[in-house]
Coordinates of C-alpha atoms and ligand atoms in Angstrom, one line a residue:
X1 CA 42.8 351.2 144.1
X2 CA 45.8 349.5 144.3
X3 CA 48.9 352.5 145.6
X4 CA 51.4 352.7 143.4
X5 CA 55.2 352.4 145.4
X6 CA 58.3 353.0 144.0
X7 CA 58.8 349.4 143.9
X8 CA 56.0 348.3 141.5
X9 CA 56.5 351.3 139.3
X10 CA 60.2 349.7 139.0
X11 CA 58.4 346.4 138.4
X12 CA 56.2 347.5 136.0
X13 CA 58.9 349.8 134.0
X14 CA 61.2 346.7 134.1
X15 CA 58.5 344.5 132.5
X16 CA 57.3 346.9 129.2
X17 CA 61.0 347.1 128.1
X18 CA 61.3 343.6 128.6
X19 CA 58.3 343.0 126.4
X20 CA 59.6 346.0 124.6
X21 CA 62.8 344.2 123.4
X22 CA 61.1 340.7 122.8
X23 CA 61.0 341.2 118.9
X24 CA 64.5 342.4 119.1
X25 CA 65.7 339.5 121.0
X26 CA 63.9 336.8 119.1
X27 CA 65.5 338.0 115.6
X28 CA 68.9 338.1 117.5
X29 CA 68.2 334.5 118.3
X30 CA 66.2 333.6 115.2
X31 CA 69.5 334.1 113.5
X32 CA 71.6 331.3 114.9
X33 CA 71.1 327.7 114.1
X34 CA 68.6 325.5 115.8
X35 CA 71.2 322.7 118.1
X36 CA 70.2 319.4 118.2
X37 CA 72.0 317.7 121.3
X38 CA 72.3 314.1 119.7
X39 CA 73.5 311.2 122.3
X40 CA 73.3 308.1 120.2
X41 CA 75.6 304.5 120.9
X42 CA 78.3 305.1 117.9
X43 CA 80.3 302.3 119.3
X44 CA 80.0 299.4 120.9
X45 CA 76.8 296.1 120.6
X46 CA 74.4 299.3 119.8
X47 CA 76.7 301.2 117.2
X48 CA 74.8 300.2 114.1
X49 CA 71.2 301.0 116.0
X50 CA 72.6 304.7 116.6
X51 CA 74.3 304.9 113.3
X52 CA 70.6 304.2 111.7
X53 CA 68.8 306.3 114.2
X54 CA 71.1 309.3 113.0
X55 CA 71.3 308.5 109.6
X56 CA 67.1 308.4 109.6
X57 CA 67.1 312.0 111.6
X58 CA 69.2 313.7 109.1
X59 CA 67.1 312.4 106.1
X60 CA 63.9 313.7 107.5
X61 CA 65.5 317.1 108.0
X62 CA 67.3 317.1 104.4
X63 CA 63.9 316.0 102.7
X64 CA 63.0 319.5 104.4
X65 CA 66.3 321.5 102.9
X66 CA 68.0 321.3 106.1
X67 CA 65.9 324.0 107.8
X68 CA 63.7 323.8 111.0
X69 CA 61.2 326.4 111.2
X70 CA 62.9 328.0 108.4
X71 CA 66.0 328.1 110.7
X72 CA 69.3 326.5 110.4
X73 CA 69.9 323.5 112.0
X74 CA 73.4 322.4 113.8
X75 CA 73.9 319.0 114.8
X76 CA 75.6 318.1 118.1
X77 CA 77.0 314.5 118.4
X78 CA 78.1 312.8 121.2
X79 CA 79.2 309.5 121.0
X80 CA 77.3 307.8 124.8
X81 CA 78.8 304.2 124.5
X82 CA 75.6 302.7 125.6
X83 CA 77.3 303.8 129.2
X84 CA 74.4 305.0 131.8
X85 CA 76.9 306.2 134.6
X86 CA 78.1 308.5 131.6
X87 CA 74.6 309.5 130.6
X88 CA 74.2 312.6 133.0
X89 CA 77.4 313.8 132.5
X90 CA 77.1 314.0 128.7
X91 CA 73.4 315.4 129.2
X92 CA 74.4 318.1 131.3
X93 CA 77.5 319.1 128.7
X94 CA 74.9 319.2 125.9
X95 CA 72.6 321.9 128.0
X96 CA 74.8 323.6 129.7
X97 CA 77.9 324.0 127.6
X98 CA 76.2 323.9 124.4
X99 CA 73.1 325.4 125.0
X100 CA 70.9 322.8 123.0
X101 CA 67.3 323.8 121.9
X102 CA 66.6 319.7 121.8
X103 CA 68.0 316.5 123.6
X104 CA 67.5 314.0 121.2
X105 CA 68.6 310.2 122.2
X106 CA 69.5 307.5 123.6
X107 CA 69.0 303.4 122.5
X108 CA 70.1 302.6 126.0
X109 CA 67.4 302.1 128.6
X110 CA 69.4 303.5 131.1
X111 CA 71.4 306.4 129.3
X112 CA 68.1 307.6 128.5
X113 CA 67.0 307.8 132.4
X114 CA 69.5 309.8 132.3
X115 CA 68.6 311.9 129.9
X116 CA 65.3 311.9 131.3
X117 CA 66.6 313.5 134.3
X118 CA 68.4 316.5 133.4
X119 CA 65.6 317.0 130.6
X120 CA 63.1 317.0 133.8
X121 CA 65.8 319.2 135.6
X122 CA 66.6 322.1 133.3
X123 CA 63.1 322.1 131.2
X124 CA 64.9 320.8 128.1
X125 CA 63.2 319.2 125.2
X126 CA 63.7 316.0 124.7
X127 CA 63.0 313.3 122.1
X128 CA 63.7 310.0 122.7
X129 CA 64.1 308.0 119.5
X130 CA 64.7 304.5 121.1
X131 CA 64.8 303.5 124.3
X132 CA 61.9 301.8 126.0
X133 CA 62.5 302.4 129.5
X134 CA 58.7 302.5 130.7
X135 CA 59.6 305.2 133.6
X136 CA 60.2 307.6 130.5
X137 CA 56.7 308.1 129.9
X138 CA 55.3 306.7 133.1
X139 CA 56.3 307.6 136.9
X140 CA 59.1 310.5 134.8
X141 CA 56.9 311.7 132.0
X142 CA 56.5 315.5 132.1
X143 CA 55.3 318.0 129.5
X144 CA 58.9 318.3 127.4
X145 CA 59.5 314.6 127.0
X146 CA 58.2 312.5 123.9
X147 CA 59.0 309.7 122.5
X148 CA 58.9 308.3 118.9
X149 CA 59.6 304.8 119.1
X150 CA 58.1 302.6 121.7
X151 CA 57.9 301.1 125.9
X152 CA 59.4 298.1 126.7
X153 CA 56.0 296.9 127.7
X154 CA 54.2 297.9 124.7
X155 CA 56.5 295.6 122.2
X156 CA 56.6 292.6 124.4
X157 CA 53.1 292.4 126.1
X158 CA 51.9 291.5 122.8
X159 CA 54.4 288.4 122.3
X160 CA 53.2 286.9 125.3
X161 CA 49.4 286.8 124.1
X162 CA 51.1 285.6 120.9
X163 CA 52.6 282.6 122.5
X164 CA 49.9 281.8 124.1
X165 CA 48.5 281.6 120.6
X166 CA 51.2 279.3 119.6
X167 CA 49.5 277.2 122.4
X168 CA 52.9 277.7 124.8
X169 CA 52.4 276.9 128.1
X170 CA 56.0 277.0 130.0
X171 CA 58.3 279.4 129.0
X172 CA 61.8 280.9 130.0
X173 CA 62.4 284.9 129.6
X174 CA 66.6 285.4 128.9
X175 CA 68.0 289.1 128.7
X176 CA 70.7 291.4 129.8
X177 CA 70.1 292.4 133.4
X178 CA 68.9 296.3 132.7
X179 CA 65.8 298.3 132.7
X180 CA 64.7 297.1 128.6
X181 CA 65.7 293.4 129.7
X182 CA 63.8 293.2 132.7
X183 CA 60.6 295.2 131.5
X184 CA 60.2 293.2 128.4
X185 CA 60.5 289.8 130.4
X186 CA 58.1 291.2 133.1
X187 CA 55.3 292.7 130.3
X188 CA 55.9 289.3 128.0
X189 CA 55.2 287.5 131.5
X190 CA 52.5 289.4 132.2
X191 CA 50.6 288.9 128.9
X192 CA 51.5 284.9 129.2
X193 CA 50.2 284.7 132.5
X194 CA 46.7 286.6 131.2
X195 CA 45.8 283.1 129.9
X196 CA 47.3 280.6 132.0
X197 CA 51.3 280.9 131.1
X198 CA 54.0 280.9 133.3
X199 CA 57.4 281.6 133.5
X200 CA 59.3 278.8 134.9
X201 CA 62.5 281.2 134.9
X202 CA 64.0 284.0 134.2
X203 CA 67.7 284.6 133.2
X204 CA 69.6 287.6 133.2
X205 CA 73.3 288.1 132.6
X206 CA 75.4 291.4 132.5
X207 CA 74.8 294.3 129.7
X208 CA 76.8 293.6 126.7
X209 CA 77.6 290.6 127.7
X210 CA 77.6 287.7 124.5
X211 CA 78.7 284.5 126.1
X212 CA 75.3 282.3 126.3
X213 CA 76.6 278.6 126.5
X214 CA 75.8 278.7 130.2
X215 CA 72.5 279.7 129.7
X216 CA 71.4 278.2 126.9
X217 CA 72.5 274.8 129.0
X218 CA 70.4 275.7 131.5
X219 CA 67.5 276.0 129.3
X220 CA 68.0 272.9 128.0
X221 CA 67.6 271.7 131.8
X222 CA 64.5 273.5 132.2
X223 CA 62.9 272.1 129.0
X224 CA 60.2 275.1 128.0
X225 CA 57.9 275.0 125.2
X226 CA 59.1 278.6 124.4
X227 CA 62.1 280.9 125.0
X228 CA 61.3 284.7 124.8
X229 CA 64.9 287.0 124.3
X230 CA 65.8 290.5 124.5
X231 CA 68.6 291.3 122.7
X232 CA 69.7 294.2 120.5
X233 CA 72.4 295.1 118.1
X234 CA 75.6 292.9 118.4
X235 CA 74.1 290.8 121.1
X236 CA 71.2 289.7 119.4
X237 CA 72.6 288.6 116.2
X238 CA 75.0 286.1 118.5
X239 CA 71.9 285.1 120.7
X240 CA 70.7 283.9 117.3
X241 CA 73.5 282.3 116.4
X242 CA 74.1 280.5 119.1
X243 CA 70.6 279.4 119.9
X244 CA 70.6 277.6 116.3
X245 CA 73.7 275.7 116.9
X246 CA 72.8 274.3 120.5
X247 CA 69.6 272.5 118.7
X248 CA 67.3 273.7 121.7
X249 CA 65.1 275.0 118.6
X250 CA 64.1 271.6 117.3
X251 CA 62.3 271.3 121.0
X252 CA 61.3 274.6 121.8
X253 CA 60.4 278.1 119.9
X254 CA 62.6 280.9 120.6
X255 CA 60.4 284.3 120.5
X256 CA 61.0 287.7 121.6
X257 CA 60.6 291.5 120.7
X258 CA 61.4 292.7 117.3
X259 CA 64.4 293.8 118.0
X260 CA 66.1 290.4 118.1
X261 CA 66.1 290.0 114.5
X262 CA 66.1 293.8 113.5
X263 CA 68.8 295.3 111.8
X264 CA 70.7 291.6 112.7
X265 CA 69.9 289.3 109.3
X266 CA 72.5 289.3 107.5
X267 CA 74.5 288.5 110.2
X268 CA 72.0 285.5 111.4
X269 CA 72.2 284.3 108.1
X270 CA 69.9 280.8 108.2
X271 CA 70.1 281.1 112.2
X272 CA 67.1 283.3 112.1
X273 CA 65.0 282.0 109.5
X274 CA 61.4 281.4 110.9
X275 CA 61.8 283.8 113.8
X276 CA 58.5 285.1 115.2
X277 CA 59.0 288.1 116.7
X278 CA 56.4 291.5 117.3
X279 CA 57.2 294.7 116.7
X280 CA 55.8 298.3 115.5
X281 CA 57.4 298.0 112.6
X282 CA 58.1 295.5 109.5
X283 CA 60.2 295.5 106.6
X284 CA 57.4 295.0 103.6
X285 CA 54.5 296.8 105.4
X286 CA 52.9 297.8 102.4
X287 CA 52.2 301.3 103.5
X288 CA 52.9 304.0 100.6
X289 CA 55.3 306.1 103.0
X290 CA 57.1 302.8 104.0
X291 CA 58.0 302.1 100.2
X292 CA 59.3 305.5 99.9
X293 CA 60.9 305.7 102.6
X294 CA 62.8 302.6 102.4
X295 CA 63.9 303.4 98.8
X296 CA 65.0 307.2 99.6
X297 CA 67.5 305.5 102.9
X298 CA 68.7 303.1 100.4
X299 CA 69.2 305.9 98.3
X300 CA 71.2 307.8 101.2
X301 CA 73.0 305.3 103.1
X302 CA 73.8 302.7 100.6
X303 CA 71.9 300.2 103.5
X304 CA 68.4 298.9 103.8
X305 CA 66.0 300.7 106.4
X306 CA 65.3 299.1 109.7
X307 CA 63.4 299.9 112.7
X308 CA 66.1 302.2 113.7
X309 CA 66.3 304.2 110.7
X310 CA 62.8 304.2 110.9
X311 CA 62.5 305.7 114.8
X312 CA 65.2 308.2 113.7
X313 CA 63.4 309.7 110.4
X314 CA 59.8 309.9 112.6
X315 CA 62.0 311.8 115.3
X316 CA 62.7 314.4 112.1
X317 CA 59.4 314.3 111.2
X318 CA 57.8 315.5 115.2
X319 CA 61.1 318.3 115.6
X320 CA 59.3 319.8 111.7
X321 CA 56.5 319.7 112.9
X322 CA 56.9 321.6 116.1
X323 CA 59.2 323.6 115.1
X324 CA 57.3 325.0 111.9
X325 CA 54.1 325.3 114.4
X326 CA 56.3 327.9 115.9
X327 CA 57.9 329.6 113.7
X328 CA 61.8 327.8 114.5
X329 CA 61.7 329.8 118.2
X330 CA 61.7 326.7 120.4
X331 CA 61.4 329.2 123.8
X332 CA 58.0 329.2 122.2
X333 CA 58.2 326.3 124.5
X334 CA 54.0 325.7 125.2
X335 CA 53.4 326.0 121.8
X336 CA 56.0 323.9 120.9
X337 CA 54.8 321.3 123.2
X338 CA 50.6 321.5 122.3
X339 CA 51.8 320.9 119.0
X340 CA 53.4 318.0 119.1
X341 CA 50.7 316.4 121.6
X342 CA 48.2 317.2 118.5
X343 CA 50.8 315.8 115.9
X344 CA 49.8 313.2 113.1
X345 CA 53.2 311.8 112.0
X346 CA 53.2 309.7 109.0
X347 CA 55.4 307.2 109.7
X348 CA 56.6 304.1 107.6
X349 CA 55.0 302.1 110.7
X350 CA 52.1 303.3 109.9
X351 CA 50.5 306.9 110.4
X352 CA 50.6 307.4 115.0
X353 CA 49.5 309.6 117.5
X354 CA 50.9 310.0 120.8
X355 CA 48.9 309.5 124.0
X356 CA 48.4 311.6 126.9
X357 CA 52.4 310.2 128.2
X358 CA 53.8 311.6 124.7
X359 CA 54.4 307.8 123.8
X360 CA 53.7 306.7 120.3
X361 CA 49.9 304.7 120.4
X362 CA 50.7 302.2 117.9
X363 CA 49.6 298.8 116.2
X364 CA 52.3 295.6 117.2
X365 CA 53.2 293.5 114.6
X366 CA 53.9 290.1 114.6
X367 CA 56.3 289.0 112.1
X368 CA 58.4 286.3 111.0
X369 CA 61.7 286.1 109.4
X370 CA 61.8 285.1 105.8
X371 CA 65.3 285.2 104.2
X372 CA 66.3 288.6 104.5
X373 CA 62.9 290.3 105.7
X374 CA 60.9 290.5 109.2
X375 CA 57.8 289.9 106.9
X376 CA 54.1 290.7 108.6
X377 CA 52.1 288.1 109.1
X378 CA 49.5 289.6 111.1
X379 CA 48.8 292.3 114.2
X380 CA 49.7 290.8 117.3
X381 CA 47.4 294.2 119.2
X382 CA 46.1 297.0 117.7
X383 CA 46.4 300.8 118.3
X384 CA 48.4 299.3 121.9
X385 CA 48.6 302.6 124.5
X386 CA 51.3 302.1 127.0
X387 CA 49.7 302.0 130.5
X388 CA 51.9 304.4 131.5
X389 CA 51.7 303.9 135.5
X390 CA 52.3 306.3 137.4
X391 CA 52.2 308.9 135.0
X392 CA 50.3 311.9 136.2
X393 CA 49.7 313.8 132.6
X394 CA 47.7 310.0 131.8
X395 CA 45.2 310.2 134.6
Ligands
PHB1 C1 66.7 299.8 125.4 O1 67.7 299.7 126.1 O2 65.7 300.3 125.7 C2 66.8 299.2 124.0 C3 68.0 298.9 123.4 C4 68.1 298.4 122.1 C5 66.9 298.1 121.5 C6 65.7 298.3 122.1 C7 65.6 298.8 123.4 O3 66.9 297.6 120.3

């Protein structure tokens, strides 16, 4: 038998009253508000993608009375400027000056890496409701980490089969020089390549930049049968633009992720009309939850939905989840986590699941821009599960 010294009997003594006060505790902390740590873009090229995401978020939770896991919820916003060598910083304020249950954000590739960090640092929750950085939920992923929107490789793999399909041959990738830029080139490459495509070049200039004449004259040089773009926000609505009036369209398509013609019509105007894009979302998916939701964010915001708002109101819909699984106590934090692993959302996109990364498996769309709509014309790749290299909860 094992002897009992004064130590262990401290030990032990220490550890009932602990226990002991556990109930006490919890309804302590069961009486403040949940805090949501939310680092969205509220100015700058990605202000109106952050302004959605957030607008989306809150919907979700008011649908639900405001409550998560019958608790209170407190928003904390902080505006990150699309700025990654601010990203830790603001991270770290959220978590250790305001004591956050959940990290929810960013749209920027690399503010989210950052994110990703201290979340992977201090065992913070976090959801990211945008950025595709593939790292996220590949060589980073770890247990408290999901994502409800997409990977960079998963929305642009697809456009490269798809241009194959257009029977493309040469092509030129253009993008800002950053982690979503370069991984979308690379996966659209890759999928191109899988039947013969090349990329003849690729052409990267500085995040946000927006002055493309040099570029687009050098395409013109280069003479592809397609042009595949990531842009976003601000950026991709003047990519658009300026595409259309260099008349490189009436020799070549101009392709890319969804994203260059999300959120961005009405600013295109005729510029965009005929874009193929793919995506997991589209505006007139004729999915029950996808007409409601579009009329109830109408209904809020006075806008029309996009895939933003979208991302934003499915990152609502896995924080109810979870947090009702558990009862609103978010140190609860296994629980917390196995049940969003197991979660069904229903999203407008369609209902999803996430795979073993936390990523969203997903069908991409491939859609095409007809006046004001990215209308569906078809699935570019079905139930598509991000390869997620190098993770090691995917093996
Ligand atoms: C990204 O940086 O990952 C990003 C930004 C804007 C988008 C999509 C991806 O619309």
């Amino acid at each position: 038998m094992k002897r009992i010294t004064r130590r262990t009997m401290i030990a032990g003594t220490a550890l009932s009253s602990t226990a002991a006060f556990l109930p006490f505790k919890f309804a302590i902390a069961q009486n403040r508000p949940i805090k949501l740590g939310v680092m969205l873009p509220y100015s700058g090229t990605f202000a109106r993608l952050g302004k959605n995401i957030d607008d989306g978020l809150r919907m979700a939770l008011k649908e639900n009375g405001n409550k998560l896991g019958g608790r209170d919820v407190e928003y904390i916003v902080l505006d990150d400027e699309s700025n990654p060598a601010k990203g830790a910083e603001n991270a770290n304020k959220l978590v250790a000056r305001d004591k956050v249950d959940c990290l929810i954000g960013s749209v920027h590739s690399g503010v989210a890496m950052a994110m990703v960090k201290v979340a992977r640092d201090t065992n913070t929750m976090l959801i990211i409701p945008n950025a595709g950085v593939d790292t996220a939920t590949g060589e980073a992923c770890a247990p408290n980490i999901f994502r409800t929107s997409f990977s960079n490789w998963q929305v642009s793999h697809p456009m490269g089969t798809a241009a194959l399909g257009m029977g493309h041959k040469r092509a030129v990738g253009v993008s800002w020089q950053y982690a979503a830029g370069q991984e979308q080139v690379k996966a659209f490459a890759e999928g191109f390549a899988s039947g013969g495509g090349k990329i003849e070049k690729e052409i990267y200039l500085p995040f946000p930049a927006v002055e493309f004449q040099a570029i687009l004259t050098e395409i013109a040089g280069i003479k592809p049968d397609v042009v595949y773009a990531f842009f976003a926000g601000g950026g991709a609505a003047k990519f658009v633009k300026d595409f259309a009036a260099s008349g490189l369209g009436r020799s070549m398509q101009l392709v890319g992720s969804g994203f260059l013609t999300d959120g961005t019509l009405e600013a295109q105007g005729d510029s965009a009309e005929g874009l193929q894009t793919t995506l997991h979302y589209g505006d007139e998916l004729e999915i029950p939850k996808n007409i409601s939701f579009r009329n109830a964010f109408k209904a809020n915001t006075g806008r029309d939905a996009d895939v933003y708002a979208v991302q934003g109101y499915d990152t609502g819909q896995l924080l109810l989840l979870g947090a009702n699984a558990v009862g609103g106590d978010f140190s609860a934090k296994q629980k917390l986590i196995q049940s969003m692993e197991s979660a069904t959302i229903d999203s407008p996109r369609g209902a999803f699941t996430f795979s073993k990364s936390h990523n969203p498996i997903q069908d991409i769309y491939l859609r095409k821009v007809v006046g004001l709509s990215n209308k569906v014309i078809g699935v570019a790749a079905k139930a598509v599960v991000d390869p997620a290299r190098g993770c090691s909860m995917a093996t």
